[in-house]
Structures are given as C-alpha cells and as structure tokens.
Amino acid sequence: ITRAEEVEQPYSLAVALAYASITHQLLRDGEATAHFAERTMELCTRYDFAYYREWGSLLSGWSLGGDAGAARIREALDALQAQGAYARRPYYLSLLAETLLDAGETDRAGAVLDDALGAATERDDLWWSPELLRLRARAAEPAQRADLLQQARSTASWHGSVTLLERIDADLANL
C-alpha cells in the first residue's frame, strides 16, 4: 500500500487495498476489513475500476453484517457474475453464508453453502472447502454437525491448513 501510494499508481493501490481487506477478513478483524474495503471501493469508484470494487463491497458487507451486509454482498456477487469473474466465488459465498448464519438465517445460509460447495467442485476452487464445510456444519441439523466437521477436518488436514484446522477443532470441542 505504501509503495503504491508513493509511486501514485491508483490501480496498484486498489489491488493492494483489496488484498489488505481480504487479509484482515481472514484474521477476523472486522474493523480493519471495513477500513480497507471502504478505501478500495472509494478508489475503484473514483477511477472506475471494476472487479476490485466488488471485492471491497463483499468485504464491507461482511463487516457490516445483518440484512444490509447480506444485501451488499449479494449485489457484489451479482456484479462479479455479470463480469464473468468466478475466481474465489466459494470464498465470497462463504461471506454471505456467515452473514446469514450470524443473523439466524440458518436455512438460507445452508442453501448458499451448498451452492458454494458445488461451485468449488465445479471450478476446482477447493482451497476454502474446509471452511465451507465448517460453516455448513453450523447450518446443519445437530445430528449432521459432527460428520460435517470431521469431513472439514480431513479436508483441512489434507490441504495443510493449520488455521482452518484450529477453527474446526474449536467447533468440534464445542459439540
């Protein structure tokens, strides 16, 4: 971000800000996610950059939460789809599902997660599958949760994802 600001490269700055947003979301830091997402959207709007503007909107929606956050995420997902941009779609769908879960919309979140898991398989975009399965366990009936978490654990282990394993193990411990 600093380097892009120093050389006054708006597009490079937009990319750096978008990745900062994602990084902070992965760290579960809503305040920093919102800060970098808003900066991303502002810069992309000023220079009419597509794609990264939608990243900012997705992550801003996750930070915002509730109905307004879910609506913002849906709008960004629709815009990305209109652009034919499907990279990281399972991850983005997980942001919507998590927002819905936090709002108590379990059935809707489950449907979104089913779509995300299908998209991950269809496009061989499997890196976020352990988290999708972990979230799917949150949306599932109690009798299904342990199996889904074990599947998530197995997938995360196979991927070598220590952080996702920690999240899954925490959920398993709370069953």
Coordinates of N, CA, C and O in Angstrom, one line a residue, residues 35-159:
H35 N -12.3 -0.9 7.1 CA -11.5 0.3 6.7 C -10.9 0.1 5.3 O -11.0 1.0 4.4
F36 N -10.2 -1.0 5.1 CA -9.6 -1.3 3.8 C -10.6 -1.5 2.7 O -10.4 -1.1 1.5
A37 N -11.7 -2.1 3.0 CA -12.8 -2.3 2.0 C -13.3 -1.0 1.5 O -13.5 -0.8 0.3
E38 N -13.6 -0.1 2.5 CA -14.1 1.2 2.1 C -13.1 2.0 1.2 O -13.5 2.7 0.2
R39 N -11.9 1.9 1.6 CA -10.8 2.6 0.8 C -10.8 2.0 -0.6 O -10.6 2.8 -1.6
T40 N -10.9 0.7 -0.7 CA -10.9 0.0 -2.0 C -12.1 0.5 -2.9 O -11.9 0.9 -4.0
M41 N -13.2 0.5 -2.3 CA -14.4 0.9 -3.0 C -14.3 2.4 -3.5 O -14.7 2.7 -4.6
E42 N -13.9 3.2 -2.6 CA -13.7 4.7 -2.9 C -12.8 4.9 -4.1 O -13.1 5.6 -5.0
L43 N -11.6 4.2 -4.0 CA -10.6 4.4 -5.1 C -11.1 3.8 -6.4 O -11.0 4.4 -7.5
C44 N -11.7 2.6 -6.3 CA -12.3 2.0 -7.6 C -13.4 2.8 -8.2 O -13.5 2.9 -9.4
T45 N -14.2 3.4 -7.4 CA -15.3 4.3 -7.9 C -14.7 5.5 -8.5 O -15.1 5.9 -9.6
R46 N -13.7 6.1 -7.9 CA -13.1 7.3 -8.4 C -12.5 7.1 -9.8 O -12.6 7.9 -10.7
Y47 N -11.8 5.9 -10.0 CA -11.1 5.6 -11.2 C -11.9 4.6 -12.1 O -11.4 4.2 -13.1
D48 N -13.1 4.3 -11.7 CA -13.9 3.4 -12.5 C -13.3 2.0 -12.7 O -13.3 1.5 -13.8
F49 N -12.7 1.5 -11.6 CA -12.1 0.1 -11.7 C -13.1 -0.9 -11.3 O -13.7 -0.8 -10.2
A50 N -13.4 -1.8 -12.1 CA -14.4 -2.9 -11.8 C -13.6 -4.0 -11.1 O -12.4 -3.8 -10.8
Y51 N -14.2 -5.0 -10.7 CA -13.7 -6.2 -10.1 C -13.2 -5.9 -8.6 O -13.8 -6.5 -7.7
Y52 N -12.2 -5.1 -8.4 CA -11.8 -4.9 -7.1 C -12.8 -4.0 -6.3 O -12.8 -4.2 -5.1
R53 N -13.5 -3.2 -6.9 CA -14.6 -2.5 -6.3 C -15.6 -3.5 -5.6 O -16.0 -3.4 -4.5
E54 N -15.9 -4.6 -6.4 CA -16.8 -5.6 -5.8 C -16.1 -6.4 -4.7 O -16.8 -6.8 -3.7
W55 N -14.8 -6.6 -4.7 CA -14.1 -7.2 -3.5 C -14.4 -6.3 -2.3 O -14.7 -6.8 -1.3
G56 N -14.2 -5.0 -2.5 CA -14.4 -4.1 -1.3 C -15.9 -4.2 -0.9 O -16.1 -4.2 0.4
S57 N -16.8 -4.3 -1.8 CA -18.2 -4.3 -1.4 C -18.5 -5.6 -0.7 O -19.3 -5.6 0.3
L58 N -18.0 -6.7 -1.1 CA -18.2 -8.0 -0.5 C -17.7 -8.0 1.0 O -18.4 -8.4 1.9
L59 N -16.5 -7.5 1.1 CA -15.9 -7.5 2.4 C -16.5 -6.4 3.3 O -16.6 -6.6 4.5
S60 N -16.9 -5.3 2.8 CA -17.6 -4.3 3.5 C -18.9 -4.9 4.0 O -19.3 -4.7 5.2
G61 N -19.6 -5.7 3.2 CA -20.9 -6.3 3.6 C -20.7 -7.3 4.7 O -21.5 -7.3 5.7
W62 N -19.6 -8.0 4.7 CA -19.3 -9.0 5.8 C -19.1 -8.2 7.1 O -19.6 -8.6 8.1
S63 N -18.3 -7.1 7.0 CA -18.1 -6.3 8.2 C -19.3 -5.7 8.7 O -19.5 -5.6 9.9
L64 N -20.2 -5.2 7.9 CA -21.4 -4.6 8.2 C -22.4 -5.6 8.9 O -23.0 -5.3 9.9
G65 N -22.5 -6.8 8.3 CA -23.4 -7.8 8.8 C -24.9 -7.5 8.6 O -25.3 -6.4 8.1
G66 N -25.7 -8.4 9.2 CA -27.2 -8.2 9.1 C -27.7 -8.1 7.7 O -27.1 -8.5 6.7
D67 N -29.0 -7.7 7.6 CA -29.6 -7.6 6.3 C -28.9 -6.7 5.3 O -28.8 -7.0 4.1
A68 N -28.5 -5.6 5.8 CA -27.8 -4.6 4.9 C -26.5 -5.2 4.4 O -26.1 -5.0 3.2
G69 N -25.7 -5.9 5.3 CA -24.5 -6.5 4.8 C -24.7 -7.6 3.8 O -24.0 -7.7 2.8
A70 N -25.8 -8.4 4.1 CA -26.1 -9.5 3.1 C -26.5 -9.0 1.8 O -26.1 -9.5 0.7
A71 N -27.3 -7.9 1.8 CA -27.7 -7.3 0.5 C -26.5 -6.7 -0.2 O -26.4 -6.9 -1.5
R72 N -25.6 -6.1 0.5 CA -24.4 -5.6 -0.2 C -23.6 -6.7 -0.8 O -23.0 -6.6 -1.9
I73 N -23.4 -7.8 -0.1 CA -22.7 -9.0 -0.6 C -23.4 -9.6 -1.8 O -22.7 -9.9 -2.8
R74 N -24.7 -9.7 -1.8 CA -25.4 -10.2 -3.0 C -25.2 -9.3 -4.2 O -25.0 -9.8 -5.3
E75 N -25.3 -8.0 -4.0 CA -25.1 -7.1 -5.1 C -23.7 -7.3 -5.7 O -23.6 -7.3 -7.0
A76 N -22.7 -7.4 -4.9 CA -21.3 -7.6 -5.4 C -21.2 -8.9 -6.1 O -20.5 -9.0 -7.1
L77 N -21.8 -10.0 -5.5 CA -21.8 -11.3 -6.2 C -22.4 -11.2 -7.6 O -21.9 -11.8 -8.5
D78 N -23.5 -10.5 -7.7 CA -24.2 -10.4 -9.0 C -23.3 -9.6 -9.9 O -23.2 -9.9 -11.1
A79 N -22.7 -8.5 -9.5 CA -21.8 -7.8 -10.3 C -20.6 -8.6 -10.8 O -20.2 -8.5 -12.0
L80 N -20.0 -9.4 -9.9 CA -18.9 -10.2 -10.4 C -19.4 -11.3 -11.4 O -18.7 -11.5 -12.4
Q81 N -20.6 -11.8 -11.2 CA -21.1 -12.8 -12.1 C -21.3 -12.1 -13.5 O -21.0 -12.7 -14.5
A82 N -21.8 -10.9 -13.5 CA -22.1 -10.2 -14.7 C -20.8 -10.0 -15.5 O -20.7 -9.9 -16.7
Q83 N -19.7 -9.9 -14.7 CA -18.3 -9.7 -15.3 C -17.7 -11.0 -15.7 O -16.7 -11.0 -16.4
G84 N -18.3 -12.1 -15.4 CA -17.8 -13.4 -15.7 C -16.6 -13.7 -14.8 O -15.8 -14.6 -15.1
A85 N -16.6 -13.1 -13.6 CA -15.5 -13.3 -12.6 C -15.9 -14.3 -11.6 O -16.7 -14.0 -10.7
Y86 N -15.4 -15.5 -11.7 CA -15.8 -16.6 -10.8 C -14.7 -17.0 -9.8 O -14.9 -17.9 -9.0
A87 N -13.5 -16.5 -10.0 CA -12.4 -16.8 -9.0 C -12.8 -16.4 -7.6 O -13.4 -15.4 -7.4
R88 N -12.5 -17.3 -6.7 CA -12.7 -17.1 -5.3 C -14.2 -17.1 -4.9 O -14.6 -16.7 -3.8
R89 N -15.1 -17.4 -5.9 CA -16.5 -17.4 -5.6 C -17.0 -18.2 -4.4 O -17.8 -17.7 -3.6
P90 N -16.4 -19.4 -4.2 CA -16.8 -20.1 -3.0 C -16.5 -19.3 -1.7 O -17.2 -19.3 -0.7
Y91 N -15.3 -18.7 -1.7 CA -15.0 -17.8 -0.5 C -16.0 -16.7 -0.3 O -16.5 -16.5 0.8
Y92 N -16.3 -16.0 -1.4 CA -17.2 -14.9 -1.4 C -18.6 -15.4 -0.9 O -19.3 -14.7 -0.1
L93 N -19.0 -16.5 -1.4 CA -20.3 -17.1 -1.0 C -20.3 -17.4 0.5 O -21.3 -17.3 1.2
S94 N -19.1 -17.8 1.0 CA -19.0 -18.1 2.5 C -19.2 -16.8 3.3 O -19.7 -16.9 4.4
L95 N -18.8 -15.7 2.8 CA -19.0 -14.4 3.5 C -20.5 -14.1 3.6 O -21.0 -13.7 4.7
L96 N -21.3 -14.4 2.5 CA -22.7 -14.3 2.6 C -23.3 -15.3 3.6 O -24.2 -14.9 4.4
A97 N -22.9 -16.5 3.5 CA -23.4 -17.5 4.4 C -23.2 -17.2 5.8 O -24.0 -17.3 6.7
E98 N -22.0 -16.8 6.1 CA -21.6 -16.4 7.5 C -22.5 -15.3 8.0 O -22.9 -15.3 9.2
T99 N -22.7 -14.3 7.1 CA -23.5 -13.1 7.5 C -24.9 -13.6 7.8 O -25.6 -13.2 8.8
L100 N -25.5 -14.5 7.0 CA -26.8 -15.1 7.2 C -26.9 -15.9 8.5 O -27.8 -15.8 9.2
L101 N -25.8 -16.7 8.7 CA -25.8 -17.5 10.0 C -25.8 -16.6 11.2 O -26.6 -16.9 12.1
D102 N -25.0 -15.6 11.1 CA -25.0 -14.6 12.3 C -26.3 -13.9 12.5 O -26.6 -13.5 13.6
A103 N -27.1 -13.8 11.4 CA -28.4 -13.2 11.5 C -29.5 -14.2 11.8 O -30.7 -13.9 11.9
G104 N -29.1 -15.5 12.1 CA -30.1 -16.5 12.4 C -30.8 -17.1 11.2 O -31.8 -17.8 11.4
E105 N -30.3 -16.8 10.0 CA -31.0 -17.3 8.8 C -30.3 -18.6 8.4 O -29.7 -18.7 7.3
T106 N -30.5 -19.7 9.2 CA -29.8 -20.9 9.0 C -30.2 -21.6 7.7 O -29.3 -22.1 7.0
D107 N -31.4 -21.7 7.3 CA -31.8 -22.4 6.1 C -31.2 -21.7 4.9 O -30.7 -22.3 4.0
R108 N -31.3 -20.3 4.8 CA -30.8 -19.6 3.7 C -29.3 -19.8 3.6 O -28.7 -19.9 2.5
A109 N -28.6 -19.7 4.8 CA -27.2 -19.9 4.8 C -26.8 -21.3 4.3 O -25.8 -21.5 3.5
G110 N -27.5 -22.3 4.7 CA -27.3 -23.7 4.2 C -27.4 -23.8 2.7 O -26.5 -24.4 2.1
A111 N -28.4 -23.1 2.1 CA -28.5 -23.2 0.7 C -27.3 -22.5 0.0 O -26.8 -23.0 -1.0
V112 N -26.9 -21.3 0.5 CA -25.7 -20.6 0.0 C -24.5 -21.5 0.1 O -23.7 -21.6 -0.9
L113 N -24.3 -22.2 1.2 CA -23.1 -23.0 1.4 C -23.2 -24.2 0.4 O -22.1 -24.6 -0.1
D114 N -24.4 -24.8 0.2 CA -24.5 -25.9 -0.8 C -24.1 -25.4 -2.2 O -23.3 -26.1 -2.9
D115 N -24.5 -24.1 -2.5 CA -24.1 -23.6 -3.8 C -22.5 -23.3 -3.8 O -21.9 -23.6 -4.8
A116 N -22.0 -22.9 -2.7 CA -20.6 -22.6 -2.6 C -19.8 -23.9 -2.8 O -18.8 -24.0 -3.5
L117 N -20.2 -25.0 -2.1 CA -19.5 -26.3 -2.3 C -19.6 -26.8 -3.7 O -18.6 -27.3 -4.2
G118 N -20.8 -26.6 -4.3 CA -20.9 -27.0 -5.7 C -20.0 -26.2 -6.6 O -19.3 -26.8 -7.5
A119 N -19.9 -24.9 -6.4 CA -19.0 -24.0 -7.2 C -17.6 -24.4 -7.0 O -16.8 -24.4 -8.0
A120 N -17.2 -24.7 -5.8 CA -15.8 -25.1 -5.5 C -15.4 -26.4 -6.3 O -14.4 -26.4 -6.9
T121 N -16.3 -27.3 -6.3 CA -16.0 -28.6 -7.0 C -16.1 -28.3 -8.5 O -15.1 -28.8 -9.3
E122 N -17.1 -27.6 -9.0 CA -17.2 -27.4 -10.5 C -16.0 -26.6 -11.1 O -15.6 -26.9 -12.2
R123 N -15.5 -25.7 -10.3 CA -14.4 -24.8 -10.9 C -13.0 -25.2 -10.3 O -12.1 -24.5 -10.5
D124 N -13.0 -26.3 -9.6 CA -11.7 -26.8 -8.9 C -11.1 -25.7 -8.1 O -9.9 -25.4 -8.2
D125 N -11.9 -25.0 -7.4 CA -11.5 -23.9 -6.5 C -11.7 -24.3 -5.1 O -12.6 -23.8 -4.3
L126 N -10.9 -25.3 -4.6 CA -11.2 -26.0 -3.4 C -10.5 -25.5 -2.2 O -10.6 -26.1 -1.1
W127 N -9.7 -24.5 -2.3 CA -8.8 -24.1 -1.2 C -9.7 -23.7 0.1 O -9.2 -23.8 1.2
W128 N -10.9 -23.2 -0.1 CA -11.7 -22.8 1.0 C -12.7 -23.8 1.5 O -13.6 -23.6 2.3
S129 N -12.7 -25.0 0.9 CA -13.6 -26.1 1.2 C -13.7 -26.4 2.7 O -14.8 -26.7 3.2
P130 N -12.6 -26.5 3.4 CA -12.7 -26.8 4.8 C -13.6 -25.8 5.6 O -14.4 -26.2 6.4
E131 N -13.4 -24.5 5.2 CA -14.3 -23.5 5.9 C -15.7 -23.6 5.5 O -16.6 -23.4 6.3
L132 N -15.9 -23.9 4.2 CA -17.3 -24.1 3.7 C -18.0 -25.2 4.5 O -19.2 -25.1 4.9
L133 N -17.3 -26.3 4.7 CA -17.8 -27.5 5.4 C -18.0 -27.1 6.9 O -19.0 -27.5 7.5
R134 N -17.1 -26.4 7.5 CA -17.3 -26.0 8.9 C -18.5 -25.1 9.0 O -19.3 -25.3 9.9
L135 N -18.7 -24.2 8.1 CA -19.9 -23.3 8.2 C -21.2 -24.1 7.9 O -22.2 -23.9 8.5
R136 N -21.0 -25.1 7.0 CA -22.2 -25.9 6.6 C -22.6 -26.7 7.9 O -23.8 -26.9 8.1
A137 N -21.7 -27.1 8.7 CA -22.0 -27.8 10.0 C -22.8 -26.9 10.9 O -23.7 -27.3 11.6
R138 N -22.5 -25.6 10.9 CA -23.2 -24.6 11.7 C -24.7 -24.5 11.2 O -25.6 -24.3 12.0
A139 N -24.9 -24.7 9.9 CA -26.2 -24.6 9.4 C -27.0 -25.9 9.4 O -28.2 -25.9 9.1
A140 N -26.3 -27.0 9.7 CA -26.9 -28.3 9.6 C -27.7 -28.7 10.9 O -27.6 -28.0 11.9
E141 N -28.5 -29.7 10.8 CA -29.2 -30.3 11.9 C -28.1 -30.8 12.9 O -27.0 -31.3 12.4
P142 N -28.4 -30.8 14.2 CA -27.4 -31.3 15.2 C -26.8 -32.7 14.9 O -25.6 -32.9 15.0
A143 N -27.6 -33.6 14.4 CA -27.1 -34.9 14.1 C -26.1 -35.0 13.0 O -25.3 -35.9 12.9
Q144 N -26.1 -34.0 12.1 CA -25.2 -34.0 11.0 C -23.9 -33.2 11.3 O -22.9 -33.3 10.5
R145 N -23.8 -32.4 12.3 CA -22.7 -31.5 12.5 C -21.4 -32.2 12.7 O -20.4 -31.8 12.1
A146 N -21.3 -33.2 13.5 CA -20.0 -33.9 13.8 C -19.5 -34.5 12.5 O -18.3 -34.4 12.2
D147 N -20.3 -35.1 11.6 CA -19.8 -35.7 10.4 C -19.3 -34.6 9.5 O -18.2 -34.8 8.8
L148 N -20.0 -33.5 9.4 CA -19.5 -32.4 8.5 C -18.2 -31.8 9.0 O -17.3 -31.5 8.3
L149 N -18.1 -31.7 10.4 CA -16.9 -31.1 10.9 C -15.7 -32.1 10.7 O -14.6 -31.7 10.5
Q150 N -16.0 -33.4 10.8 CA -14.9 -34.4 10.5 C -14.5 -34.3 9.1 O -13.3 -34.4 8.8
Q151 N -15.4 -34.2 8.2 CA -15.1 -34.0 6.8 C -14.3 -32.7 6.6 O -13.3 -32.7 5.8
A152 N -14.7 -31.7 7.2 CA -13.9 -30.4 7.1 C -12.5 -30.6 7.7 O -11.6 -30.1 7.1
R153 N -12.4 -31.3 8.8 CA -11.1 -31.5 9.4 C -10.2 -32.3 8.5 O -9.0 -32.0 8.3
S154 N -10.7 -33.4 7.9 CA -10.0 -34.2 7.0 C -9.5 -33.4 5.7 O -8.3 -33.5 5.3
T155 N -10.4 -32.5 5.2 CA -10.0 -31.7 4.1 C -9.0 -30.7 4.5 O -8.0 -30.5 3.7
A156 N -9.1 -30.0 5.6 CA -8.1 -29.0 6.0 C -6.8 -29.7 6.3 O -5.7 -29.1 6.0
S157 N -6.8 -30.9 6.9 CA -5.6 -31.6 7.1 C -4.9 -31.9 5.8 O -3.6 -31.7 5.6
W158 N -5.6 -32.4 4.8 CA -5.1 -32.7 3.5 C -4.5 -31.5 2.9 O -3.5 -31.5 2.2
H159 N -5.2 -30.3 3.0 CA -4.7 -29.1 2.5 C -3.5 -28.5 3.2 O -2.8 -27.6 2.7

